[in-house]
mmCIF file of C-alpha atoms in Angstrom:
data_model
loop_
_atom_site.group_PDB
_atom_site.id
_atom_site.type_symbol
_atom_site.label_atom_id
_atom_site.label_comp_id
_atom_site.label_asym_id
_atom_site.label_seq_id
_atom_site.Cartn_x
_atom_site.Cartn_y
_atom_site.Cartn_z
ATOM 1 C CA MET F 1 -8.693 22.824 0.730
ATOM 2 C CA LYS F 2 -6.644 21.627 -2.224
ATOM 3 C CA CYS F 3 -4.220 18.724 -1.696
ATOM 4 C CA THR F 4 -2.094 19.287 -4.799
ATOM 5 C CA SER F 5 1.498 20.417 -4.455
ATOM 6 C CA PHE F 6 3.326 21.695 -7.509
ATOM 7 C CA LEU F 7 6.311 19.689 -8.700
ATOM 8 C CA PRO F 8 8.609 20.296 -11.641
ATOM 9 C CA ILE F 9 8.571 17.526 -14.246
ATOM 10 C CA ALA F 10 11.924 16.263 -12.983
ATOM 11 C CA LEU F 11 10.404 15.573 -9.550
ATOM 12 C CA PHE F 12 7.676 13.179 -10.684
ATOM 13 C CA PHE F 13 8.094 9.816 -9.048
ATOM 14 C CA SER F 14 9.516 7.413 -11.647
ATOM 15 C CA ASP F 15 6.592 5.059 -10.970
ATOM 16 C CA ASP F 16 4.128 7.868 -11.722
ATOM 17 C CA LYS F 17 6.036 8.835 -14.866
ATOM 18 C CA SER F 18 5.897 5.287 -16.181
ATOM 19 C CA ARG F 19 2.174 5.036 -15.416
ATOM 20 C CA ILE F 20 1.427 8.329 -17.147
ATOM 21 C CA CYS F 21 3.467 7.148 -20.119
ATOM 22 C CA ILE F 22 1.741 3.758 -20.311
ATOM 23 C CA PHE F 23 -1.693 5.397 -19.988
ATOM 24 C CA ALA F 24 -0.759 7.840 -22.771
ATOM 25 C CA LYS F 25 0.348 4.968 -25.009
ATOM 26 C CA ALA F 26 -2.984 3.313 -24.274
ATOM 27 C CA GLY F 27 -4.758 6.455 -25.517
ATOM 28 C CA LEU F 28 -6.216 7.738 -22.227
ATOM 29 C CA SER F 29 -6.858 11.427 -21.752
ATOM 30 C CA VAL F 30 -5.049 13.210 -18.931
ATOM 31 C CA ARG F 31 -8.323 13.424 -17.001
ATOM 32 C CA GLN F 32 -8.834 9.644 -17.339
ATOM 33 C CA MET F 33 -5.223 9.072 -16.247
ATOM 34 C CA PHE F 34 -5.769 11.163 -13.135
ATOM 35 C CA ARG F 35 -8.974 9.341 -12.167
ATOM 36 C CA LEU F 36 -7.272 5.960 -12.574
ATOM 37 C CA MET F 37 -4.225 7.052 -10.566
ATOM 38 C CA GLU F 38 -6.449 8.511 -7.829
ATOM 39 C CA LEU F 39 -8.407 5.249 -7.688
ATOM 40 C CA GLU F 40 -5.246 3.179 -7.679
ATOM 41 C CA LYS F 41 -3.553 5.222 -4.958
ATOM 42 C CA GLY F 42 -6.764 5.560 -2.956
ATOM 43 C CA VAL F 43 -6.569 9.352 -2.734
ATOM 44 C CA LYS F 44 -9.316 11.953 -2.983
ATOM 45 C CA LEU F 45 -9.941 13.915 -6.164
ATOM 46 C CA GLY F 46 -7.182 16.484 -6.684
ATOM 47 C CA CYS F 47 -4.841 14.985 -4.079
ATOM 48 C CA LEU F 48 -2.143 13.573 -6.343
ATOM 49 C CA PRO F 49 1.265 15.189 -5.747
ATOM 50 C CA PHE F 50 1.162 16.849 -9.201
ATOM 51 C CA THR F 51 -1.396 18.637 -11.338
ATOM 52 C CA GLU F 52 -2.949 17.869 -14.704
ATOM 53 C CA ILE F 53 -0.814 20.669 -16.148
ATOM 54 C CA ASP F 54 2.316 18.911 -14.838
ATOM 55 C CA ALA F 55 1.179 15.694 -16.532
ATOM 56 C CA ARG F 56 0.407 17.507 -19.785
ATOM 57 C CA ASN F 57 3.891 19.082 -19.737
ATOM 58 C CA LEU F 58 5.417 15.662 -19.119
ATOM 59 C CA LEU F 59 3.473 14.235 -22.066
ATOM 60 C CA LEU F 60 4.564 17.109 -24.296
ATOM 61 C CA SER F 61 8.163 16.126 -23.585
ATOM 62 C CA PHE F 62 7.341 12.613 -24.935
ATOM 63 C CA ARG F 63 5.549 13.819 -28.116
ATOM 64 C CA ASN F 64 8.429 13.046 -30.475
ATOM 65 C CA VAL F 65 7.420 9.353 -30.417
ATOM 66 C CA ASN F 66 5.990 7.978 -33.670
ATOM 67 C CA GLN F 67 2.284 7.202 -33.161
ATOM 68 C CA ASP F 68 2.525 4.123 -35.406
ATOM 69 C CA ASP F 69 4.769 2.531 -32.797
ATOM 70 C CA ASP F 70 2.449 3.200 -29.836
ATOM 71 C CA ALA F 71 1.220 -0.415 -29.594
ATOM 72 C CA ILE F 72 4.785 -1.743 -29.792
ATOM 73 C CA ASP F 73 5.892 0.768 -27.166
ATOM 74 C CA LEU F 74 2.970 -0.151 -24.886
ATOM 75 C CA ILE F 75 3.883 -3.844 -25.065
ATOM 76 C CA ALA F 76 7.576 -3.027 -24.531
ATOM 77 C CA MET F 77 6.749 -0.923 -21.461
ATOM 78 C CA CYS F 78 4.642 -3.756 -20.037
ATOM 79 C CA LYS F 79 7.515 -6.175 -20.603
ATOM 80 C CA LYS F 80 9.941 -3.779 -18.911
ATOM 81 C CA LEU F 81 7.609 -3.369 -15.919
ATOM 82 C CA LYS F 82 7.262 -7.171 -15.699
ATOM 83 C CA ASP F 83 11.063 -7.555 -15.758
ATOM 84 C CA GLU F 84 11.371 -5.012 -12.935
ATOM 85 C CA ASP F 85 8.497 -6.404 -10.854
ATOM 86 C CA HIS F 86 7.408 -10.018 -11.273
ATOM 87 C CA SER F 87 4.030 -9.238 -9.663
ATOM 88 C CA PHE F 88 3.133 -6.931 -12.569
ATOM 89 C CA LYS F 89 0.722 -8.802 -14.852
ATOM 90 C CA TYR F 90 -0.047 -8.230 -18.516
ATOM 91 C CA ASN F 91 -1.296 -10.119 -21.541
ATOM 92 C CA PHE F 92 -2.010 -9.079 -25.115
ATOM 93 C CA LYS F 93 -3.361 -10.411 -28.393
ATOM 94 C CA ILE F 94 -2.109 -9.497 -31.846
ATOM 95 C CA GLY F 95 -4.768 -9.976 -34.505
ATOM 96 C CA ARG F 96 -5.051 -9.804 -38.241
ATOM 97 C CA HIS F 97 -2.808 -7.372 -40.065
ATOM 98 C CA ASN F 98 -0.360 -7.518 -37.129
ATOM 99 C CA ARG F 99 -2.539 -5.081 -35.097
ATOM 100 C CA LEU F 100 -2.851 -5.025 -31.336
ATOM 101 C CA GLU F 101 -6.392 -6.236 -30.603
ATOM 102 C CA ASP F 102 -6.438 -6.502 -26.821
ATOM 103 C CA ILE F 103 -4.070 -5.766 -23.970
ATOM 104 C CA VAL F 104 -4.673 -6.054 -20.243
ATOM 105 C CA TRP F 105 -2.350 -5.005 -17.424
ATOM 106 C CA SER F 106 -2.344 -4.803 -13.656
ATOM 107 C CA TYR F 107 0.250 -3.384 -11.271
ATOM 108 C CA ALA F 108 1.588 -5.388 -8.327
ATOM 109 C CA SER F 109 -0.311 -3.240 -5.827
ATOM 110 C CA SER F 110 -3.522 -3.838 -7.771
ATOM 111 C CA VAL F 111 -2.918 -7.598 -7.853
ATOM 112 C CA HIS F 112 -2.570 -7.604 -4.071
ATOM 113 C CA LEU F 113 -5.730 -5.517 -3.664
ATOM 114 C CA TYR F 114 -7.612 -7.906 -5.939
ATOM 115 C CA GLU F 115 -6.464 -10.892 -3.874
ATOM 116 C CA ALA F 116 -7.808 -9.209 -0.732
ATOM 117 C CA PHE F 117 -10.976 -7.488 -2.015
ATOM 118 C CA SER F 118 -12.261 -9.373 -5.063
ATOM 119 C CA ASP F 119 -15.662 -10.194 -3.549
ATOM 120 C CA ALA F 120 -17.418 -7.398 -5.434
ATOM 121 C CA VAL F 121 -15.907 -6.340 -8.750
ATOM 122 C CA VAL F 122 -17.210 -3.875 -11.329
ATOM 123 C CA PHE F 123 -16.003 -3.953 -14.938
ATOM 124 C CA ASP F 124 -16.688 -0.752 -16.885
ATOM 125 C CA THR F 125 -16.145 -0.246 -20.624
ATOM 126 C CA THR F 126 -17.968 3.046 -21.162
ATOM 127 C CA HIS F 127 -14.883 4.916 -22.417
ATOM 128 C CA HIS F 128 -14.017 4.684 -26.098
ATOM 129 C CA LEU F 129 -10.551 5.892 -27.090
ATOM 130 C CA ASP F 130 -10.790 7.466 -30.525
ATOM 131 C CA ALA F 131 -7.001 7.681 -30.934
ATOM 132 C CA CYS F 132 -6.664 3.898 -31.180
ATOM 133 C CA ASP F 133 -10.310 2.975 -31.878
ATOM 134 C CA MET F 134 -10.476 0.761 -28.781
ATOM 135 C CA ARG F 135 -12.583 0.532 -25.651
ATOM 136 C CA LEU F 136 -10.981 1.149 -22.269
ATOM 137 C CA GLY F 137 -12.136 -1.247 -19.581
ATOM 138 C CA ILE F 138 -11.315 -0.986 -15.896
ATOM 139 C CA TRP F 139 -11.875 -3.390 -13.030
ATOM 140 C CA VAL F 140 -12.584 -1.755 -9.681
ATOM 141 C CA GLY F 141 -13.830 -2.935 -6.327
ATOM 142 C CA VAL F 142 -14.346 -1.708 -2.777
ATOM 143 C CA ASP F 143 -12.128 -2.377 0.249
ATOM 144 C CA ASN F 144 -13.235 -2.890 3.874
ATOM 145 C CA HIS F 145 -13.353 0.871 4.444
ATOM 146 C CA GLY F 146 -15.586 1.636 1.474
ATOM 147 C CA MET F 147 -12.704 3.038 -0.581
ATOM 148 C CA THR F 148 -12.517 2.266 -4.293
ATOM 149 C CA CYS F 149 -9.784 -0.188 -5.274
ATOM 150 C CA PHE F 150 -8.327 -0.163 -8.773
ATOM 151 C CA PHE F 151 -7.597 -3.692 -10.024
ATOM 152 C CA SER F 152 -6.747 -3.604 -13.721
ATOM 153 C CA CYS F 153 -7.073 -1.945 -17.157
ATOM 154 C CA VAL F 154 -7.774 -3.400 -20.574
ATOM 155 C CA LEU F 155 -7.943 -2.064 -24.120
ATOM 156 C CA LEU F 156 -10.386 -3.960 -26.335
ATOM 157 C CA THR F 157 -11.113 -3.729 -30.041
ATOM 158 C CA GLU F 158 -14.499 -5.365 -29.449
ATOM 159 C CA GLU F 159 -16.465 -4.984 -26.214
ATOM 160 C CA ASP F 160 -17.553 -8.633 -26.313
ATOM 161 C CA THR F 161 -13.979 -9.985 -26.543
#
């Protein structure tokens, strides 16, 4: 049984749209975006209210953005999310040549999950994003029911940062 219902782009939840956009700016593939959103929302594989095709169509509508400004846009989106929700957390580091070296962010729901279930945390940096030559790191844990909890994301230029 498949849990996915088909929604036109206009019917994405604004929160989901902003997350897809921020993940795209961070260089994640659509498949990686879906896994992170499924982990964050605590739903089974394929049970988001939209499909990967819907997300790809949404991203195609954003393609007119200059790729050189992706880091600036990512920081601006984090600032906007922080202004809208004071529980949203982010931090970044600009390095030599005015290049984004590291950025970490966590949504309010993830902060609350971390406060409740931070006893066992896994940090994974196995994904390398070729588009921005950075490593994607995620913090995940497990709640009282054995469900995976998504805590935070980070983009790193060096894995040992």
